[in-house]
Amino acid sequence: MASTPALSTPSAGASFDKTTIERRDLRGDDVQIDIQYCGICHSDVHQARNEWGNSIFPMVPGHEIAGVVAAVGADVERFSVGDRVGVGCMVDSCGECEYCLAGEEQFCVRGNVQTYNGREYDGTPTYGGYSRQVVVKDRFVVEIPESLELQDAAPLLCAGITTYVPLKHWRVGEGTRVAVIGMGGLGHVGVQIAAAMGAEVTVLSQTLSKMEDGLRFGAKAYYATSDRETFKKLRSSFDLILNTVSANLDLDAYLRLLRVDGTMVTVGAPAAPDKVQAFSLIGGRRSLAGSAIGGLPDTQEMLDFCAEHDIRPAIELIGADAVDAAYDRVVASDVRYRFVIDTATIG
Ligand code: NAP
Ligand code: ZN
């Protein structure tokens, strides 16, 4: 075991402390990574505050990890020391079920092992990327393309894959009318990916305060949802709506913005249940769907896609001491558009 500096929270909603945690000795198929940057996802806030009711404390969050390989186990062939690599939301899965074999490890029948706030199959709690070093099975490590800076790549490991997969799955392409609800960490990457896929993208944000950025990210239109006129004007407009909002919404109002056969896919994960009126679906043979992160092959494909299309998250780089304040700003929708921790400041 080797100890490494980390940022840990002892209980729900408590502030972060600098501490040290243990990382396991390298197994044959392990990669030891010097973490350089880790993004702050709203899921980190949900879990550090135990909003989903499944939190394990102490907690070291972080599933948007970018760094450099420091050592590899004896059987590792895909990586060598010095490679630029990333780790997202998962660090293990059974590897044998139909979903693992299809590269959709997020749906592993045994349950995948989450990068933090999870347990290894032997029961050991997992600790995430708010730390200096991590040891991860090679199957869960991806290559960061040369043209992507590590700090820009970090948010793609969750925000990128979580938006790329539903856009791909629902076959977004040239001319598809896509709306993205919420222009935060996920949303601002989703807008860029959908635009790069050829979609005609509309942002539905609470206010118009980020309109200029939205248009720069590739949106053709930008509306404020605080203005009820928006919902009248946009009735039956979209083929696909990507809901990235961390809070409950009036889903019926948004479903009515779909064309016949349109789909609203929810990636936002509010703790409380949503309500849906059946008629909002029946009326236009509409679908309400969900999507969870993405598997390893899609994660690599997404990174390569972002590199090729020059897609970059807009980040605010912060030090370890600013994480508590950053959480409050995420909750206040005051993030432009992803906080990224410079992990060198952890210790
Ligand atoms: P974020 O940066 O906080 O962005 C969420 C955005 O939603 C905000 O910027 C805001 O955009 C909008 N919003 C917030 N509160 C709202 C409210 N009360 N009403 C309407 N709009 C509101 O969060 P994120 O990191 O992108 O994550 C978003 C959600 O996705 C979280 O719930 C997270 O847990 C979840 N998530 C799910 C997956 C998955 O696999 N499905 C993966 C990662 C994250 P505007 O200011 O533009 O309105
Ligand atoms: Zn995330």
Coordinates of C-alpha atoms and ligand atoms in Angstrom, one line a residue:
M1 CA 0.0 0.0 0.0
A2 CA 1.1 3.5 -0.7
S3 CA -0.3 6.6 0.9
T4 CA -1.3 9.6 -1.2
P5 CA -2.7 13.1 -0.3
A6 CA -6.4 13.5 -0.8
L7 CA -9.4 15.7 -0.1
S8 CA -11.9 13.9 2.1
T9 CA -15.2 14.8 3.6
P10 CA -16.1 13.0 6.9
S11 CA -19.9 13.3 6.8
A12 CA -22.8 14.6 4.7
G13 CA -22.4 18.3 3.9
A14 CA -19.2 18.7 6.0
S15 CA -16.3 20.6 4.4
F16 CA -13.3 19.0 2.9
D17 CA -10.1 18.3 4.8
K18 CA -6.7 17.5 3.4
T19 CA -5.7 14.0 4.5
T20 CA -3.9 10.9 3.1
I21 CA -5.4 7.7 1.8
E22 CA -4.0 4.3 0.9
R23 CA -3.8 3.0 -2.6
R24 CA -3.4 -0.7 -3.2
D25 CA -0.1 -2.3 -4.4
L26 CA -0.1 -2.8 -8.1
R27 CA -1.7 -6.0 -9.4
G28 CA -0.7 -7.4 -12.8
D29 CA -3.4 -5.5 -14.7
D30 CA -3.2 -2.3 -12.7
V31 CA -2.1 1.2 -13.8
Q32 CA -0.8 3.7 -11.2
I33 CA -1.7 7.2 -12.3
D34 CA -0.3 10.5 -11.1
I35 CA -3.5 12.6 -11.1
Q36 CA -3.0 16.1 -12.3
Y37 CA -6.6 17.4 -12.7
C38 CA -10.0 16.3 -11.5
G39 CA -13.3 17.9 -12.5
I40 CA -16.1 18.6 -10.0
C41 CA -19.4 17.1 -11.2
H42 CA -22.7 17.9 -9.7
S43 CA -22.9 14.2 -8.8
D44 CA -20.0 14.8 -6.4
V45 CA -22.2 17.4 -4.7
H46 CA -25.2 15.1 -4.6
Q47 CA -23.1 12.3 -3.0
A48 CA -20.9 14.4 -0.6
R49 CA -24.2 15.9 0.7
N50 CA -25.8 12.4 0.7
E51 CA -28.7 13.7 -1.4
W52 CA -29.2 10.2 -3.0
G53 CA -29.1 8.5 0.4
N54 CA -26.3 6.0 -0.6
S55 CA -23.2 7.8 0.6
I56 CA -20.2 6.1 2.2
F57 CA -18.1 8.3 4.5
P58 CA -15.4 9.3 4.7
M59 CA -15.7 10.2 1.0
V60 CA -13.0 11.3 -1.5
P61 CA -15.1 12.2 -4.6
G62 CA -13.9 12.7 -8.2
H63 CA -14.7 10.8 -11.3
E64 CA -13.3 13.1 -14.0
I65 CA -9.6 12.2 -13.6
A66 CA -6.8 13.1 -15.9
G67 CA -3.1 12.4 -15.3
V68 CA 0.0 10.6 -16.3
V69 CA 0.9 6.9 -15.9
A70 CA 3.5 6.5 -13.1
A71 CA 3.8 2.7 -13.1
V72 CA 2.2 -0.3 -14.7
G73 CA 1.6 -3.9 -13.5
A74 CA 3.4 -6.8 -15.1
D75 CA 0.6 -7.8 -17.5
V76 CA -0.3 -4.3 -18.7
E77 CA 0.3 -3.9 -22.4
R78 CA -1.8 -0.9 -23.5
F79 CA -0.1 1.6 -21.3
S80 CA 3.4 2.6 -20.3
V81 CA 5.0 5.1 -17.9
G82 CA 4.5 8.7 -19.1
D83 CA 1.2 8.1 -21.1
R84 CA -1.5 10.7 -20.7
V85 CA -4.6 8.9 -19.4
G86 CA -8.0 9.4 -18.0
V87 CA -10.4 7.6 -15.6
G88 CA -14.1 8.2 -15.5
C89 CA -17.0 7.0 -13.3
M90 CA -16.1 3.2 -13.1
V91 CA -13.1 1.3 -12.0
D92 CA -14.3 -2.3 -12.3
S93 CA -17.1 -4.5 -13.7
C94 CA -17.6 -8.3 -14.0
G95 CA -16.2 -8.3 -17.5
E96 CA -18.3 -11.3 -18.5
C97 CA -22.0 -10.4 -18.7
E98 CA -23.6 -9.4 -22.0
Y99 CA -23.3 -5.7 -21.2
C100 CA -19.6 -5.8 -20.3
L101 CA -18.9 -7.9 -23.4
A102 CA -20.8 -5.2 -25.4
G103 CA -18.6 -2.5 -23.9
E104 CA -21.5 -1.1 -21.8
E105 CA -19.9 -1.7 -18.4
Q106 CA -22.2 0.9 -16.8
F107 CA -25.0 -1.7 -17.1
C108 CA -22.9 -4.6 -15.7
V109 CA -25.3 -7.3 -14.3
R110 CA -23.1 -7.7 -11.2
G111 CA -23.1 -3.9 -10.8
N112 CA -20.0 -1.9 -11.8
V113 CA -17.6 -0.6 -9.2
Q114 CA -17.9 3.2 -9.0
T115 CA -14.7 5.2 -8.9
Y116 CA -15.7 6.6 -5.5
N117 CA -18.5 6.1 -3.1
G118 CA -18.5 2.5 -4.2
R119 CA -17.0 -0.8 -3.0
E120 CA -14.6 -3.0 -4.8
Y121 CA -16.0 -6.6 -5.2
D122 CA -14.0 -7.5 -2.0
G123 CA -15.8 -4.8 -0.1
T124 CA -13.0 -2.2 0.1
P125 CA -14.4 1.3 -0.3
T126 CA -13.3 3.3 -3.4
Y127 CA -11.8 6.7 -3.3
G128 CA -11.9 9.1 -6.2
G129 CA -9.9 11.7 -8.0
Y130 CA -9.6 14.5 -5.5
S131 CA -6.2 13.0 -4.7
R132 CA -2.7 12.9 -6.1
Q133 CA -2.6 9.3 -7.2
V134 CA -4.9 6.4 -8.0
V135 CA -4.5 2.7 -8.9
V136 CA -7.0 1.5 -11.6
K137 CA -7.4 -1.7 -13.5
D138 CA -6.2 -1.1 -17.1
R139 CA -9.5 -1.9 -18.7
F140 CA -10.9 1.2 -17.1
V141 CA -8.2 3.6 -18.2
V142 CA -8.5 5.6 -21.5
E143 CA -5.9 7.4 -23.6
I144 CA -6.1 11.2 -23.8
P145 CA -5.5 12.3 -27.4
E146 CA -2.4 14.4 -27.9
S147 CA -4.2 17.6 -28.8
L148 CA -6.4 17.7 -25.6
E149 CA -4.8 19.4 -22.6
L150 CA -5.2 17.3 -19.5
Q151 CA -7.2 19.9 -17.6
D152 CA -9.7 20.1 -20.6
A153 CA -9.9 16.3 -20.9
A154 CA -10.8 15.8 -17.2
P155 CA -14.5 17.0 -17.5
L156 CA -15.0 15.0 -20.6
L157 CA -14.6 11.8 -18.5
C158 CA -18.1 12.3 -17.1
A159 CA -19.7 15.4 -18.6
G160 CA -18.5 14.4 -22.1
I161 CA -19.4 10.7 -22.0
T162 CA -22.8 11.3 -20.3
T163 CA -23.9 13.7 -23.1
Y164 CA -22.1 11.9 -26.0
V165 CA -23.8 8.5 -25.4
P166 CA -27.5 9.6 -25.6
L167 CA -26.8 11.9 -28.6
K168 CA -25.2 8.9 -30.3
H169 CA -27.8 6.4 -29.2
W170 CA -30.7 8.5 -30.4
R171 CA -28.9 9.0 -33.7
V172 CA -28.4 12.7 -33.6
G173 CA -27.0 13.9 -37.0
E174 CA -27.3 16.5 -39.7
G175 CA -30.4 18.6 -39.0
T176 CA -31.7 16.8 -35.9
R177 CA -33.5 19.4 -33.8
V178 CA -32.0 19.0 -30.3
A179 CA -32.7 21.0 -27.2
V180 CA -30.4 20.9 -24.2
I181 CA -32.0 21.9 -20.8
G182 CA -29.5 23.4 -18.4
M183 CA -26.2 24.9 -19.5
G184 CA -23.9 23.7 -16.7
G185 CA -21.1 21.2 -16.7
L186 CA -22.9 18.5 -18.7
G187 CA -25.1 20.9 -20.8
H188 CA -22.3 23.1 -22.2
V189 CA -20.4 20.0 -23.4
G190 CA -23.6 18.5 -24.7
V191 CA -24.3 21.6 -26.8
Q192 CA -20.9 21.4 -28.4
I193 CA -21.1 17.7 -29.1
A194 CA -24.6 17.9 -30.6
A195 CA -23.6 20.8 -32.8
A196 CA -20.5 18.9 -34.0
M197 CA -22.8 16.0 -34.9
G198 CA -24.7 18.3 -37.2
A199 CA -27.7 19.0 -35.0
E200 CA -29.6 22.3 -34.9
V201 CA -29.2 23.0 -31.2
T202 CA -31.4 25.1 -28.9
V203 CA -30.4 25.8 -25.3
L204 CA -33.2 26.0 -22.7
S205 CA -31.7 27.8 -19.7
Q206 CA -33.3 29.5 -16.7
T207 CA -32.2 32.9 -17.9
L208 CA -30.5 34.5 -20.9
S209 CA -27.4 35.3 -18.9
K210 CA -25.2 32.7 -20.6
M211 CA -26.7 33.2 -24.1
E212 CA -23.5 34.6 -25.7
D213 CA -21.6 31.5 -24.5
G214 CA -24.3 29.1 -25.7
L215 CA -24.2 30.5 -29.2
R216 CA -20.4 30.3 -29.1
F217 CA -20.6 26.7 -28.1
G218 CA -22.6 26.1 -31.3
A219 CA -26.3 26.6 -30.3
K220 CA -28.5 28.2 -33.0
A221 CA -31.1 29.5 -30.5
Y222 CA -31.2 30.2 -26.8
Y223 CA -34.4 30.6 -24.6
A224 CA -35.1 31.5 -21.0
T225 CA -37.4 28.9 -19.3
S226 CA -38.3 31.6 -16.7
D227 CA -40.3 33.2 -19.5
R228 CA -43.5 31.1 -20.0
E229 CA -43.8 32.4 -23.5
T230 CA -40.9 30.2 -24.4
F231 CA -43.1 27.1 -23.9
K232 CA -45.8 28.4 -26.2
K233 CA -43.4 29.5 -28.8
L234 CA -41.4 26.2 -28.9
R235 CA -44.4 23.7 -28.8
S236 CA -43.7 20.6 -31.0
S237 CA -40.2 21.8 -32.0
F238 CA -37.7 19.1 -31.1
D239 CA -36.7 15.6 -32.1
L240 CA -34.6 15.1 -28.9
I241 CA -34.4 17.0 -25.6
L242 CA -31.4 16.3 -23.4
N243 CA -32.3 17.2 -19.8
T244 CA -29.1 17.8 -17.8
V245 CA -30.8 19.6 -14.8
S246 CA -29.9 18.5 -11.3
A247 CA -33.3 19.5 -9.9
N248 CA -36.9 18.5 -10.6
L249 CA -38.6 20.1 -13.5
D250 CA -42.1 20.4 -14.8
L251 CA -41.5 17.6 -17.3
D252 CA -44.9 17.9 -18.9
A253 CA -44.1 21.4 -20.0
Y254 CA -40.9 20.2 -21.7
L255 CA -42.4 17.0 -23.2
R256 CA -44.9 19.2 -25.1
L257 CA -41.9 20.8 -26.8
L258 CA -41.2 17.4 -28.6
R259 CA -42.4 16.6 -32.1
V260 CA -44.3 13.4 -32.8
D261 CA -42.1 10.5 -31.9
G262 CA -39.7 12.8 -30.1
T263 CA -37.7 11.7 -27.1
M264 CA -36.7 13.5 -23.9
V265 CA -33.7 11.8 -22.3
T266 CA -32.9 12.6 -18.7
V267 CA -29.3 12.5 -17.6
G268 CA -29.8 14.9 -14.6
A269 CA -30.4 13.0 -11.4
P270 CA -32.5 14.9 -8.9
A271 CA -33.1 13.0 -5.6
A272 CA -36.8 13.5 -5.5
P273 CA -39.2 11.7 -8.0
D274 CA -40.6 13.5 -11.0
K275 CA -44.2 13.6 -12.0
V276 CA -45.4 13.0 -15.5
Q277 CA -48.9 13.3 -17.0
A278 CA -49.6 10.4 -19.3
F279 CA -51.2 12.7 -21.9
S280 CA -47.9 14.5 -22.4
L281 CA -46.6 11.3 -23.8
I282 CA -49.7 9.9 -25.5
G283 CA -50.4 13.1 -27.5
G284 CA -47.3 12.9 -29.7
R285 CA -46.3 9.2 -29.2
R286 CA -43.4 10.7 -27.2
S287 CA -40.8 8.9 -25.1
L288 CA -39.3 9.8 -21.8
A289 CA -35.9 8.1 -21.4
G290 CA -32.8 8.1 -19.3
S291 CA -29.1 7.4 -19.9
A292 CA -26.2 6.6 -17.6
I293 CA -22.6 7.7 -18.3
G294 CA -21.2 5.3 -21.0
G295 CA -18.9 2.3 -21.5
L296 CA -15.2 2.3 -22.1
P297 CA -15.2 2.0 -25.9
D298 CA -17.6 4.9 -26.2
T299 CA -15.5 6.9 -23.7
Q300 CA -12.4 6.5 -25.9
E301 CA -14.5 7.3 -29.0
M302 CA -15.9 10.4 -27.3
L303 CA -12.4 11.7 -26.4
D304 CA -11.2 11.1 -30.0
F305 CA -14.4 12.9 -31.3
C306 CA -13.8 15.9 -29.1
A307 CA -10.1 16.1 -30.1
E308 CA -11.1 15.9 -33.8
H309 CA -13.9 18.5 -33.6
D310 CA -12.0 20.8 -31.3
I311 CA -14.5 20.5 -28.5
R312 CA -13.2 21.9 -25.2
P313 CA -15.0 22.3 -21.9
A314 CA -14.9 25.8 -20.5
I315 CA -13.2 25.3 -17.1
E316 CA -12.4 27.3 -14.0
L317 CA -9.2 25.8 -12.5
I318 CA -9.2 25.9 -8.7
G319 CA -7.0 24.9 -5.8
A320 CA -7.9 22.4 -3.0
D321 CA -8.9 25.2 -0.7
A322 CA -11.6 26.5 -3.0
V323 CA -13.6 23.2 -3.3
D324 CA -16.2 23.9 -0.6
A325 CA -17.0 27.3 -2.2
A326 CA -17.1 25.7 -5.6
Y327 CA -19.7 23.2 -4.4
D328 CA -21.9 26.2 -3.4
R329 CA -21.4 27.8 -6.7
V330 CA -22.4 24.6 -8.6
V331 CA -25.6 24.4 -6.6
A332 CA -26.3 28.1 -7.4
S333 CA -25.9 27.4 -11.1
D334 CA -23.0 29.8 -10.9
V335 CA -20.4 27.6 -12.7
R336 CA -18.9 28.6 -16.1
Y337 CA -18.8 25.8 -16.8
R338 CA -16.8 23.2 -15.0
F339 CA -14.6 23.5 -11.9
V340 CA -11.4 21.5 -12.2
I341 CA -9.1 20.9 -9.3
D342 CA -5.4 21.3 -9.8
T343 CA -4.5 18.3 -7.7
A344 CA -1.0 19.5 -7.0
T345 CA -2.6 21.9 -4.5
I346 CA -3.9 19.0 -2.4
G347 CA -0.5 18.2 -0.8
Ligands
NAP1 P1 -24.4 21.6 -13.1 O1 -23.1 22.0 -13.6 O2 -24.9 22.1 -11.8 O3 -25.5 21.9 -14.3 C1 -26.9 21.8 -14.1 C2 -27.6 23.0 -14.8 O4 -29.0 22.8 -14.6 C3 -27.3 24.3 -14.1 O5 -26.2 24.9 -14.6 C4 -28.6 25.1 -14.5 O6 -28.4 25.5 -15.9 C5 -29.6 24.0 -14.5 N1 -30.4 24.1 -13.3 C6 -30.0 23.9 -12.0 N2 -31.0 24.0 -11.1 C7 -32.1 24.2 -11.8 C8 -33.5 24.4 -11.5 N3 -33.9 24.4 -10.2 N4 -34.4 24.6 -12.5 C9 -33.9 24.6 -13.8 N5 -32.6 24.4 -14.2 C10 -31.7 24.3 -13.2 O7 -24.5 20.0 -13.0 P2 -23.8 18.9 -13.9 O8 -22.5 18.5 -13.3 O9 -23.9 19.3 -15.3 O10 -24.8 17.6 -13.6 C11 -26.2 17.8 -13.9 C12 -27.0 16.6 -13.4 O11 -26.6 15.4 -14.1 C13 -26.7 16.3 -11.9 O12 -28.0 15.9 -11.3 C14 -25.8 15.1 -12.0 O13 -25.8 14.3 -10.8 C15 -26.3 14.4 -13.2 N6 -25.4 13.5 -13.8 C16 -25.9 12.3 -14.3 C17 -25.1 11.5 -15.0 C18 -25.6 10.2 -15.7 O14 -24.9 9.3 -15.9 N7 -26.9 10.2 -16.0 C19 -23.7 11.7 -15.1 C20 -23.2 12.9 -14.6 C21 -24.1 13.8 -13.9 P3 -29.0 27.0 -16.3 O15 -28.3 28.0 -15.5 O16 -28.5 27.0 -17.8 O17 -30.5 27.0 -16.2
ZN2 ZN -20.2 13.0 -13.1

